Amino acid sequence: MSTCSSVSRDSDEPVSGTAATARTWLLLEQPGPWGAKALTSSHLDPDLGRALEAAAQDTGVRIVLIRRPGRHADRRMPATRRVYVAHTVPGNVWLRTATTSDPARLLDLDFAALGRGDHGTFDAVLGGVPHEGDPLALVCTNGKRDRCCALLGRPLAAELATSGVEGVWEVTHLGGHRFSPTVLVLPYGYAYGRAEAHLLKEVLQRARDGRVVVEGCRGRSAWERPGQAAELAVRTGTGEYAAEALGVVRTTGAAPHWEVTVGHVDGRRWLVEVAQGAASPPRPESCGASVLGSPARMDVVAVRELRVTTALAG
């Protein structure tokens, strides 16, 4: 029987420009089973889950639950939980961590500030400190959301963990089930689809060095989807793989056509034309979908380097 991921793979559906969008990621450890909407259907207090969802709305912060790979004992009340927060916008990238025995304390965070890249309340409320270990690899394994995430994601997370890769966690939902297994790498916020262990090991090694692997990359979560596709196109065309070197300066237009200006820290600029298309033929966007759909795709139409003039002093 075909799955949404096998149909997407067989049709060679492009992954560029499909990453979930979030400037800041807040990760809360929650062992045990997860439902389809994990913040309100796990062993986390559902009232707390709803309150966290409301607090993060329209702030640029996305909250997800994480757990260690392996068998998931039905532990309702872990004594302490690991918490991470990561800001992914170039020029102000950071990853901080803390532990808490009371996840309700997350409601004391200033979510708007976190979305802007200010971790002050995370440090003050939870005792946050810089994460000094390896980059985090968050593998989507939420089978209640889509079975491909469990069938493909859990073996990948287990293989990475048992081979000694540090920083591996299972995560509740990253979007794009049809690209399973899907992985988010923090602190830079690049997402990957159809991930395999050997590629992820290279991705994490490069991330330790502040670099990006474009193979299988869905985009950087800091940008909207046209910007994700545009930045990856510039990286591919120029061979610039330093994570902090490129950023989306502006995006103009609206679906189905955008013009995205991508900037380099050295002052270079590119104008990238991005068009929204529809994947064909129609296919299931998830294994639980009752009807076929035509998922939107981001197609890069043209990339043009802009002339940048510098005014002379005097």
PDB file of C-alpha atoms in Angstrom:
ATOM      1  CA  MET A   1       0.000   0.000   0.000  1.00  0.00           C
ATOM      2  CA  SER A   2       1.368   3.425  -0.968  1.00  0.00           C
ATOM      3  CA  THR A   3       2.061   6.013   1.697  1.00  0.00           C
ATOM      4  CA  CYS A   4       2.118   9.796   1.299  1.00  0.00           C
ATOM      5  CA  SER A   5       5.913   9.754   1.556  1.00  0.00           C
ATOM      6  CA  SER A   6       6.378   6.989  -1.023  1.00  0.00           C
ATOM      7  CA  VAL A   7       4.116   8.801  -3.523  1.00  0.00           C
ATOM      8  CA  SER A   8       6.022  12.063  -2.968  1.00  0.00           C
ATOM      9  CA  ARG A   9       9.375  10.337  -3.344  1.00  0.00           C
ATOM     10  CA  ASP A  10       8.332   8.403  -6.450  1.00  0.00           C
ATOM     11  CA  SER A  11       7.115  11.603  -8.119  1.00  0.00           C
ATOM     12  CA  ASP A  12      10.358  13.389  -7.190  1.00  0.00           C
ATOM     13  CA  GLU A  13       8.438  16.226  -5.510  1.00  0.00           C
ATOM     14  CA  PRO A  14      10.940  19.007  -4.670  1.00  0.00           C
ATOM     15  CA  VAL A  15      11.556  19.685  -0.980  1.00  0.00           C
ATOM     16  CA  SER A  16      12.970  23.228  -1.271  1.00  0.00           C
ATOM     17  CA  GLY A  17      10.763  25.888   0.258  1.00  0.00           C
ATOM     18  CA  THR A  18       8.662  23.517   2.377  1.00  0.00           C
ATOM     19  CA  ALA A  19      10.032  24.022   5.908  1.00  0.00           C
ATOM     20  CA  ALA A  20       7.833  25.094   8.807  1.00  0.00           C
ATOM     21  CA  THR A  21       8.238  28.794   9.573  1.00  0.00           C
ATOM     22  CA  ALA A  22       9.400  29.980  12.984  1.00  0.00           C
ATOM     23  CA  ARG A  23      12.021  32.495  14.045  1.00  0.00           C
ATOM     24  CA  THR A  24      12.293  30.897  17.473  1.00  0.00           C
ATOM     25  CA  TRP A  25      11.759  27.284  18.582  1.00  0.00           C
ATOM     26  CA  LEU A  26      10.818  26.366  22.149  1.00  0.00           C
ATOM     27  CA  LEU A  27      11.328  22.675  22.955  1.00  0.00           C
ATOM     28  CA  LEU A  28       9.843  21.019  26.037  1.00  0.00           C
ATOM     29  CA  GLU A  29      10.717  17.460  27.023  1.00  0.00           C
ATOM     30  CA  GLN A  30       7.607  15.326  27.408  1.00  0.00           C
ATOM     31  CA  PRO A  31       8.112  11.533  27.589  1.00  0.00           C
ATOM     32  CA  GLY A  32       5.328   9.086  26.900  1.00  0.00           C
ATOM     33  CA  PRO A  33       2.801   8.898  24.064  1.00  0.00           C
ATOM     34  CA  TRP A  34       1.777  11.875  21.931  1.00  0.00           C
ATOM     35  CA  GLY A  35      -1.546  12.455  20.230  1.00  0.00           C
ATOM     36  CA  ALA A  36      -2.067  14.181  16.892  1.00  0.00           C
ATOM     37  CA  LYS A  37      -2.020  17.605  18.572  1.00  0.00           C
ATOM     38  CA  ALA A  38       0.621  16.818  21.116  1.00  0.00           C
ATOM     39  CA  LEU A  39       0.507  19.980  23.232  1.00  0.00           C
ATOM     40  CA  THR A  40      -3.049  19.116  24.218  1.00  0.00           C
ATOM     41  CA  SER A  41      -3.023  15.330  23.744  1.00  0.00           C
ATOM     42  CA  SER A  42      -0.071  13.957  25.679  1.00  0.00           C
ATOM     43  CA  HIS A  43       0.697  13.582  29.368  1.00  0.00           C
ATOM     44  CA  LEU A  44       1.318  17.321  29.494  1.00  0.00           C
ATOM     45  CA  ASP A  45      -1.590  19.044  31.249  1.00  0.00           C
ATOM     46  CA  PRO A  46      -3.919  19.911  28.319  1.00  0.00           C
ATOM     47  CA  ASP A  47      -4.912  23.204  29.962  1.00  0.00           C
ATOM     48  CA  LEU A  48      -1.232  24.133  30.088  1.00  0.00           C
ATOM     49  CA  GLY A  49      -0.827  23.057  26.462  1.00  0.00           C
ATOM     50  CA  ARG A  50      -3.687  25.310  25.371  1.00  0.00           C
ATOM     51  CA  ALA A  51      -2.290  28.212  27.400  1.00  0.00           C
ATOM     52  CA  LEU A  52       1.143  27.781  25.816  1.00  0.00           C
ATOM     53  CA  GLU A  53      -0.370  27.707  22.333  1.00  0.00           C
ATOM     54  CA  ALA A  54      -2.220  30.950  23.076  1.00  0.00           C
ATOM     55  CA  ALA A  55       0.863  32.627  24.552  1.00  0.00           C
ATOM     56  CA  ALA A  56       2.987  31.819  21.496  1.00  0.00           C
ATOM     57  CA  GLN A  57       0.417  32.800  18.880  1.00  0.00           C
ATOM     58  CA  ASP A  58       1.662  35.466  16.418  1.00  0.00           C
ATOM     59  CA  THR A  59       4.985  35.880  18.257  1.00  0.00           C
ATOM     60  CA  GLY A  60       7.251  33.986  15.846  1.00  0.00           C
ATOM     61  CA  VAL A  61       7.738  31.246  18.466  1.00  0.00           C
ATOM     62  CA  ARG A  62       6.825  27.638  17.723  1.00  0.00           C
ATOM     63  CA  ILE A  63       6.462  25.216  20.653  1.00  0.00           C
ATOM     64  CA  VAL A  64       7.105  21.498  20.182  1.00  0.00           C
ATOM     65  CA  LEU A  65       7.504  18.532  22.511  1.00  0.00           C
ATOM     66  CA  ILE A  66      10.619  16.358  22.462  1.00  0.00           C
ATOM     67  CA  ARG A  67      11.636  12.999  23.922  1.00  0.00           C
ATOM     68  CA  ARG A  68      14.693  10.777  23.777  1.00  0.00           C
ATOM     69  CA  PRO A  69      14.752   8.074  21.077  1.00  0.00           C
ATOM     70  CA  GLY A  70      13.836   4.532  22.080  1.00  0.00           C
ATOM     71  CA  ARG A  71      10.971   2.762  23.788  1.00  0.00           C
ATOM     72  CA  HIS A  72       8.584   5.217  25.364  1.00  0.00           C
ATOM     73  CA  ALA A  73       7.582   4.134  28.823  1.00  0.00           C
ATOM     74  CA  ASP A  74       4.272   5.639  29.851  1.00  0.00           C
ATOM     75  CA  ARG A  75       5.819   8.027  32.352  1.00  0.00           C
ATOM     76  CA  ARG A  76       3.274  10.624  33.347  1.00  0.00           C
ATOM     77  CA  MET A  77       5.321  12.804  35.658  1.00  0.00           C
ATOM     78  CA  PRO A  78       9.044  13.104  34.873  1.00  0.00           C
ATOM     79  CA  ALA A  79      10.880  14.721  37.781  1.00  0.00           C
ATOM     80  CA  THR A  80      12.654  17.274  35.622  1.00  0.00           C
ATOM     81  CA  ARG A  81      12.361  18.156  31.981  1.00  0.00           C
ATOM     82  CA  ARG A  82      14.898  19.523  29.551  1.00  0.00           C
ATOM     83  CA  VAL A  83      13.913  22.768  27.848  1.00  0.00           C
ATOM     84  CA  TYR A  84      15.625  24.398  24.864  1.00  0.00           C
ATOM     85  CA  VAL A  85      15.020  27.645  23.060  1.00  0.00           C
ATOM     86  CA  ALA A  86      16.692  28.567  19.768  1.00  0.00           C
ATOM     87  CA  HIS A  87      16.589  31.731  17.677  1.00  0.00           C
ATOM     88  CA  THR A  88      17.373  31.111  14.013  1.00  0.00           C
ATOM     89  CA  VAL A  89      17.671  34.537  12.354  1.00  0.00           C
ATOM     90  CA  PRO A  90      21.171  35.170  10.915  1.00  0.00           C
ATOM     91  CA  GLY A  91      23.189  37.668  12.906  1.00  0.00           C
ATOM     92  CA  ASN A  92      21.511  36.678  16.164  1.00  0.00           C
ATOM     93  CA  VAL A  93      21.554  32.873  16.236  1.00  0.00           C
ATOM     94  CA  TRP A  94      21.607  31.233  19.654  1.00  0.00           C
ATOM     95  CA  LEU A  95      20.595  28.037  21.440  1.00  0.00           C
ATOM     96  CA  ARG A  96      19.996  27.997  25.174  1.00  0.00           C
ATOM     97  CA  THR A  97      18.930  25.294  27.588  1.00  0.00           C
ATOM     98  CA  ALA A  98      17.532  24.785  31.075  1.00  0.00           C
ATOM     99  CA  THR A  99      15.737  22.195  33.185  1.00  0.00           C
ATOM    100  CA  THR A 100      12.503  22.592  35.055  1.00  0.00           C
ATOM    101  CA  SER A 101      10.351  20.481  37.357  1.00  0.00           C
ATOM    102  CA  ASP A 102       7.339  22.707  36.637  1.00  0.00           C
ATOM    103  CA  PRO A 103       6.545  23.207  32.935  1.00  0.00           C
ATOM    104  CA  ALA A 104       3.878  25.772  33.890  1.00  0.00           C
ATOM    105  CA  ARG A 105       6.759  28.178  34.472  1.00  0.00           C
ATOM    106  CA  LEU A 106       7.035  28.485  30.692  1.00  0.00           C
ATOM    107  CA  LEU A 107       3.952  30.699  30.871  1.00  0.00           C
ATOM    108  CA  ASP A 108       6.110  33.323  32.615  1.00  0.00           C
ATOM    109  CA  LEU A 109       8.260  33.705  29.501  1.00  0.00           C
ATOM    110  CA  ASP A 110       7.987  36.790  27.302  1.00  0.00           C
ATOM    111  CA  PHE A 111       7.097  35.066  24.032  1.00  0.00           C
ATOM    112  CA  ALA A 112       7.140  38.255  21.981  1.00  0.00           C
ATOM    113  CA  ALA A 113      10.697  38.953  23.171  1.00  0.00           C
ATOM    114  CA  LEU A 114      11.749  35.381  22.391  1.00  0.00           C
ATOM    115  CA  GLY A 115      10.351  35.790  18.898  1.00  0.00           C
ATOM    116  CA  ARG A 116      12.451  38.954  18.470  1.00  0.00           C
ATOM    117  CA  GLY A 117      15.579  37.112  19.579  1.00  0.00           C
ATOM    118  CA  ASP A 118      15.786  38.274  23.215  1.00  0.00           C
ATOM    119  CA  HIS A 119      16.339  35.359  25.623  1.00  0.00           C
ATOM    120  CA  GLY A 120      16.354  37.464  28.793  1.00  0.00           C
ATOM    121  CA  THR A 121      13.220  36.007  30.366  1.00  0.00           C
ATOM    122  CA  PHE A 122      14.260  32.452  29.503  1.00  0.00           C
ATOM    123  CA  ASP A 123      17.436  33.004  31.482  1.00  0.00           C
ATOM    124  CA  ALA A 124      15.676  34.804  34.337  1.00  0.00           C
ATOM    125  CA  VAL A 125      12.698  32.457  34.702  1.00  0.00           C
ATOM    126  CA  LEU A 126      14.305  29.082  33.980  1.00  0.00           C
ATOM    127  CA  GLY A 127      17.987  29.729  34.595  1.00  0.00           C
ATOM    128  CA  GLY A 128      18.816  29.322  30.916  1.00  0.00           C
ATOM    129  CA  VAL A 129      22.439  28.993  29.817  1.00  0.00           C
ATOM    130  CA  PRO A 130      24.093  28.586  26.406  1.00  0.00           C
ATOM    131  CA  HIS A 131      23.914  25.074  24.980  1.00  0.00           C
ATOM    132  CA  GLU A 132      27.535  24.052  24.622  1.00  0.00           C
ATOM    133  CA  GLY A 133      27.072  20.595  23.133  1.00  0.00           C
ATOM    134  CA  ASP A 134      26.556  19.433  19.578  1.00  0.00           C
ATOM    135  CA  PRO A 135      23.789  20.817  17.352  1.00  0.00           C
ATOM    136  CA  LEU A 136      20.353  19.354  17.951  1.00  0.00           C
ATOM    137  CA  ALA A 137      18.798  16.942  15.441  1.00  0.00           C
ATOM    138  CA  LEU A 138      15.028  16.835  15.944  1.00  0.00           C
ATOM    139  CA  VAL A 139      13.462  13.887  14.120  1.00  0.00           C
ATOM    140  CA  CYS A 140       9.684  13.960  13.655  1.00  0.00           C
ATOM    141  CA  THR A 141       8.229  10.691  14.984  1.00  0.00           C
ATOM    142  CA  ASN A 142       4.604  11.590  15.741  1.00  0.00           C
ATOM    143  CA  GLY A 143       2.775   8.619  14.277  1.00  0.00           C
ATOM    144  CA  LYS A 144      -0.584   9.895  15.514  1.00  0.00           C
ATOM    145  CA  ARG A 145      -0.094  12.888  13.211  1.00  0.00           C
ATOM    146  CA  ASP A 146       0.977  10.755  10.258  1.00  0.00           C
ATOM    147  CA  ARG A 147       2.117   7.142  10.212  1.00  0.00           C
ATOM    148  CA  CYS A 148       5.077   7.920   7.912  1.00  0.00           C
ATOM    149  CA  CYS A 149       6.623   9.967  10.728  1.00  0.00           C
ATOM    150  CA  ALA A 150       6.645   6.905  12.987  1.00  0.00           C
ATOM    151  CA  LEU A 151       7.478   4.287  10.362  1.00  0.00           C
ATOM    152  CA  LEU A 152      10.409   6.266   8.953  1.00  0.00           C
ATOM    153  CA  GLY A 153      11.299   8.745  11.678  1.00  0.00           C
ATOM    154  CA  ARG A 154      11.657   6.451  14.677  1.00  0.00           C
ATOM    155  CA  PRO A 155      14.173   4.091  13.017  1.00  0.00           C
ATOM    156  CA  LEU A 156      16.218   7.103  11.877  1.00  0.00           C
ATOM    157  CA  ALA A 157      16.274   8.616  15.372  1.00  0.00           C
ATOM    158  CA  ALA A 158      17.237   5.241  16.873  1.00  0.00           C
ATOM    159  CA  GLU A 159      20.000   4.672  14.321  1.00  0.00           C
ATOM    160  CA  LEU A 160      21.501   8.100  14.947  1.00  0.00           C
ATOM    161  CA  ALA A 161      21.329   7.695  18.728  1.00  0.00           C
ATOM    162  CA  THR A 162      22.804   4.186  18.817  1.00  0.00           C
ATOM    163  CA  SER A 163      25.650   5.214  16.499  1.00  0.00           C
ATOM    164  CA  GLY A 164      26.759   7.795  19.043  1.00  0.00           C
ATOM    165  CA  VAL A 165      25.405  10.967  17.446  1.00  0.00           C
ATOM    166  CA  GLU A 166      24.809  13.517  20.211  1.00  0.00           C
ATOM    167  CA  GLY A 167      21.863  15.892  20.373  1.00  0.00           C
ATOM    168  CA  VAL A 168      19.250  13.569  18.831  1.00  0.00           C
ATOM    169  CA  TRP A 169      15.652  13.974  19.990  1.00  0.00           C
ATOM    170  CA  GLU A 170      12.299  12.829  18.723  1.00  0.00           C
ATOM    171  CA  VAL A 171       9.942  15.760  18.089  1.00  0.00           C
ATOM    172  CA  THR A 172       6.175  16.072  17.751  1.00  0.00           C
ATOM    173  CA  HIS A 173       5.539  17.757  14.420  1.00  0.00           C
ATOM    174  CA  LEU A 174       7.612  19.561  11.784  1.00  0.00           C
ATOM    175  CA  GLY A 175       5.092  19.597   8.929  1.00  0.00           C
ATOM    176  CA  GLY A 176       5.444  17.977   5.539  1.00  0.00           C
ATOM    177  CA  HIS A 177       4.682  14.346   6.446  1.00  0.00           C
ATOM    178  CA  ARG A 178       5.087  13.396   2.798  1.00  0.00           C
ATOM    179  CA  PHE A 179       8.808  14.240   3.077  1.00  0.00           C
ATOM    180  CA  SER A 180       9.350  11.810   5.981  1.00  0.00           C
ATOM    181  CA  PRO A 181      11.640  11.316   7.672  1.00  0.00           C
ATOM    182  CA  THR A 182      11.832  15.033   8.414  1.00  0.00           C
ATOM    183  CA  VAL A 183      14.490  16.594  10.628  1.00  0.00           C
ATOM    184  CA  LEU A 184      15.115  20.069  12.045  1.00  0.00           C
ATOM    185  CA  VAL A 185      18.692  21.038  12.937  1.00  0.00           C
ATOM    186  CA  LEU A 186      19.240  23.717  15.565  1.00  0.00           C
ATOM    187  CA  PRO A 187      20.549  26.324  16.191  1.00  0.00           C
ATOM    188  CA  TYR A 188      20.454  27.410  12.527  1.00  0.00           C
ATOM    189  CA  GLY A 189      16.929  26.170  11.857  1.00  0.00           C
ATOM    190  CA  TYR A 190      17.488  24.285   8.601  1.00  0.00           C
ATOM    191  CA  ALA A 191      14.978  21.500   7.955  1.00  0.00           C
ATOM    192  CA  TYR A 192      15.625  18.349   5.916  1.00  0.00           C
ATOM    193  CA  GLY A 193      13.337  15.909   4.131  1.00  0.00           C
ATOM    194  CA  ARG A 194      13.717  12.256   3.144  1.00  0.00           C
ATOM    195  CA  ALA A 195      16.629  12.231   5.557  1.00  0.00           C
ATOM    196  CA  GLU A 196      19.010   9.305   5.860  1.00  0.00           C
ATOM    197  CA  ALA A 197      21.488   8.660   8.659  1.00  0.00           C
ATOM    198  CA  HIS A 198      24.638   9.160   6.597  1.00  0.00           C
ATOM    199  CA  LEU A 199      23.392  12.526   5.310  1.00  0.00           C
ATOM    200  CA  LEU A 200      22.292  13.674   8.764  1.00  0.00           C
ATOM    201  CA  LYS A 201      25.714  12.870  10.187  1.00  0.00           C
ATOM    202  CA  GLU A 202      27.260  15.108   7.528  1.00  0.00           C
ATOM    203  CA  VAL A 203      24.641  17.819   8.172  1.00  0.00           C
ATOM    204  CA  LEU A 204      25.452  17.826  11.895  1.00  0.00           C
ATOM    205  CA  GLN A 205      29.204  17.831  11.313  1.00  0.00           C
ATOM    206  CA  ARG A 206      28.853  20.817   8.998  1.00  0.00           C
ATOM    207  CA  ALA A 207      26.555  22.561  11.474  1.00  0.00           C
ATOM    208  CA  ARG A 208      29.255  22.223  14.141  1.00  0.00           C
ATOM    209  CA  ASP A 209      31.458  24.206  11.773  1.00  0.00           C
ATOM    210  CA  GLY A 210      28.756  26.777  11.074  1.00  0.00           C
ATOM    211  CA  ARG A 211      27.988  25.467   7.611  1.00  0.00           C
ATOM    212  CA  VAL A 212      24.949  24.234   5.696  1.00  0.00           C
ATOM    213  CA  VAL A 213      24.347  21.132   3.571  1.00  0.00           C
ATOM    214  CA  VAL A 214      21.882  21.951   0.779  1.00  0.00           C
ATOM    215  CA  GLU A 215      21.217  18.344  -0.291  1.00  0.00           C
ATOM    216  CA  GLY A 216      17.758  17.392   0.954  1.00  0.00           C
ATOM    217  CA  CYS A 217      17.307  20.813   2.585  1.00  0.00           C
ATOM    218  CA  ARG A 218      13.743  22.115   2.852  1.00  0.00           C
ATOM    219  CA  GLY A 219      14.793  25.597   3.947  1.00  0.00           C
ATOM    220  CA  ARG A 220      15.576  27.777   6.941  1.00  0.00           C
ATOM    221  CA  SER A 221      12.640  28.205   9.281  1.00  0.00           C
ATOM    222  CA  ALA A 222      13.409  31.890   9.878  1.00  0.00           C
ATOM    223  CA  TRP A 223      12.076  32.688   6.375  1.00  0.00           C
ATOM    224  CA  GLU A 224       8.694  32.338   4.762  1.00  0.00           C
ATOM    225  CA  ARG A 225       8.605  29.687   2.058  1.00  0.00           C
ATOM    226  CA  PRO A 226       9.482  31.894  -0.943  1.00  0.00           C
ATOM    227  CA  GLY A 227      12.516  33.129   1.006  1.00  0.00           C
ATOM    228  CA  GLN A 228      13.514  29.578   1.901  1.00  0.00           C
ATOM    229  CA  ALA A 229      13.593  28.569  -1.772  1.00  0.00           C
ATOM    230  CA  ALA A 230      15.381  31.772  -2.801  1.00  0.00           C
ATOM    231  CA  GLU A 231      18.142  31.451  -0.208  1.00  0.00           C
ATOM    232  CA  LEU A 232      18.809  27.825  -1.121  1.00  0.00           C
ATOM    233  CA  ALA A 233      18.971  28.754  -4.820  1.00  0.00           C
ATOM    234  CA  VAL A 234      21.599  31.409  -4.105  1.00  0.00           C
ATOM    235  CA  ARG A 235      23.605  28.973  -1.986  1.00  0.00           C
ATOM    236  CA  THR A 236      23.534  26.395  -4.758  1.00  0.00           C
ATOM    237  CA  GLY A 237      24.451  28.915  -7.437  1.00  0.00           C
ATOM    238  CA  THR A 238      27.307  30.576  -5.554  1.00  0.00           C
ATOM    239  CA  GLY A 239      28.673  27.683  -3.492  1.00  0.00           C
ATOM    240  CA  GLU A 240      28.245  29.739  -0.307  1.00  0.00           C
ATOM    241  CA  TYR A 241      27.586  27.333   2.548  1.00  0.00           C
ATOM    242  CA  ALA A 242      28.453  29.401   5.635  1.00  0.00           C
ATOM    243  CA  ALA A 243      25.251  29.402   7.694  1.00  0.00           C
ATOM    244  CA  GLU A 244      25.488  33.048   8.701  1.00  0.00           C
ATOM    245  CA  ALA A 245      26.575  34.417   5.317  1.00  0.00           C
ATOM    246  CA  LEU A 246      23.159  34.822   3.659  1.00  0.00           C
ATOM    247  CA  GLY A 247      19.857  36.329   4.690  1.00  0.00           C
ATOM    248  CA  VAL A 248      16.540  37.329   3.173  1.00  0.00           C
ATOM    249  CA  VAL A 249      16.560  41.124   2.961  1.00  0.00           C
ATOM    250  CA  ARG A 250      13.026  41.586   1.636  1.00  0.00           C
ATOM    251  CA  THR A 251      10.213  39.784  -0.109  1.00  0.00           C
ATOM    252  CA  THR A 252       7.737  41.557  -2.382  1.00  0.00           C
ATOM    253  CA  GLY A 253       4.694  40.252  -4.203  1.00  0.00           C
ATOM    254  CA  ALA A 254       2.099  37.684  -3.276  1.00  0.00           C
ATOM    255  CA  ALA A 255       1.092  34.211  -4.386  1.00  0.00           C
ATOM    256  CA  PRO A 256       1.708  32.984  -6.990  1.00  0.00           C
ATOM    257  CA  HIS A 257       4.763  35.207  -7.676  1.00  0.00           C
ATOM    258  CA  TRP A 258       7.358  36.836  -5.449  1.00  0.00           C
ATOM    259  CA  GLU A 259      10.624  38.714  -5.822  1.00  0.00           C
ATOM    260  CA  VAL A 260      13.024  37.910  -2.995  1.00  0.00           C
ATOM    261  CA  THR A 261      16.193  39.882  -2.294  1.00  0.00           C
ATOM    262  CA  VAL A 262      18.891  37.715  -0.735  1.00  0.00           C
ATOM    263  CA  GLY A 263      21.851  39.471   0.845  1.00  0.00           C
ATOM    264  CA  HIS A 264      25.393  38.392   1.691  1.00  0.00           C
ATOM    265  CA  VAL A 265      27.270  39.736   4.700  1.00  0.00           C
ATOM    266  CA  ASP A 266      29.902  41.060   2.268  1.00  0.00           C
ATOM    267  CA  GLY A 267      27.316  43.360   0.649  1.00  0.00           C
ATOM    268  CA  ARG A 268      26.367  41.354  -2.425  1.00  0.00           C
ATOM    269  CA  ARG A 269      22.688  41.078  -3.320  1.00  0.00           C
ATOM    270  CA  TRP A 270      20.624  38.774  -5.538  1.00  0.00           C
ATOM    271  CA  LEU A 271      17.092  39.192  -6.831  1.00  0.00           C
ATOM    272  CA  VAL A 272      15.344  35.834  -6.971  1.00  0.00           C
ATOM    273  CA  GLU A 273      12.025  35.274  -8.734  1.00  0.00           C
ATOM    274  CA  VAL A 274       9.928  32.577  -7.083  1.00  0.00           C
ATOM    275  CA  ALA A 275       6.664  31.207  -8.475  1.00  0.00           C
ATOM    276  CA  GLN A 276       4.150  29.049  -6.661  1.00  0.00           C
ATOM    277  CA  GLY A 277       3.163  25.949  -8.566  1.00  0.00           C
ATOM    278  CA  ALA A 278       1.071  22.900  -7.760  1.00  0.00           C
ATOM    279  CA  ALA A 279       2.486  19.413  -7.443  1.00  0.00           C
ATOM    280  CA  SER A 280       0.985  17.016  -9.949  1.00  0.00           C
ATOM    281  CA  PRO A 281      -0.557  14.592 -10.341  1.00  0.00           C
ATOM    282  CA  PRO A 282      -2.819  15.009  -7.275  1.00  0.00           C
ATOM    283  CA  ARG A 283      -1.571  12.986  -4.319  1.00  0.00           C
ATOM    284  CA  PRO A 284      -2.278  12.506  -0.592  1.00  0.00           C
ATOM    285  CA  GLU A 285      -0.685  15.266   1.463  1.00  0.00           C
ATOM    286  CA  SER A 286      -0.770  12.940   4.448  1.00  0.00           C
ATOM    287  CA  CYS A 287      -1.648   9.314   5.006  1.00  0.00           C
ATOM    288  CA  GLY A 288      -4.777  10.332   6.887  1.00  0.00           C
ATOM    289  CA  ALA A 289      -6.112  12.574   4.110  1.00  0.00           C
ATOM    290  CA  SER A 290      -9.465  11.465   2.731  1.00  0.00           C
ATOM    291  CA  VAL A 291      -9.071  13.354  -0.558  1.00  0.00           C
ATOM    292  CA  LEU A 292      -6.201  13.922  -2.966  1.00  0.00           C
ATOM    293  CA  GLY A 293      -4.552  17.344  -3.108  1.00  0.00           C
ATOM    294  CA  SER A 294      -2.066  19.342  -5.139  1.00  0.00           C
ATOM    295  CA  PRO A 295       0.490  20.629  -2.600  1.00  0.00           C
ATOM    296  CA  ALA A 296       2.002  24.039  -3.339  1.00  0.00           C
ATOM    297  CA  ARG A 297       5.599  24.041  -4.501  1.00  0.00           C
ATOM    298  CA  MET A 298       8.105  26.897  -4.660  1.00  0.00           C
ATOM    299  CA  ASP A 299       9.793  27.096  -8.070  1.00  0.00           C
ATOM    300  CA  VAL A 300      12.789  29.408  -8.541  1.00  0.00           C
ATOM    301  CA  VAL A 301      12.318  31.056 -11.934  1.00  0.00           C
ATOM    302  CA  ALA A 302      15.442  33.243 -12.089  1.00  0.00           C
ATOM    303  CA  VAL A 303      18.378  34.402  -9.981  1.00  0.00           C
ATOM    304  CA  ARG A 304      20.077  37.705 -10.848  1.00  0.00           C
ATOM    305  CA  GLU A 305      22.976  39.315  -8.991  1.00  0.00           C
ATOM    306  CA  LEU A 306      22.365  43.003  -8.364  1.00  0.00           C
ATOM    307  CA  ARG A 307      24.886  45.746  -8.809  1.00  0.00           C
ATOM    308  CA  VAL A 308      25.546  47.339  -5.454  1.00  0.00           C
ATOM    309  CA  THR A 309      26.856  50.902  -5.555  1.00  0.00           C
ATOM    310  CA  THR A 310      28.709  52.420  -2.644  1.00  0.00           C
ATOM    311  CA  ALA A 311      28.752  56.166  -2.195  1.00  0.00           C
ATOM    312  CA  LEU A 312      32.225  57.648  -1.983  1.00  0.00           C
ATOM    313  CA  ALA A 313      33.075  59.532   1.181  1.00  0.00           C
ATOM    314  CA  GLY A 314      34.148  63.188   1.001  1.00  0.00           C
TER     315      GLY A 314
END
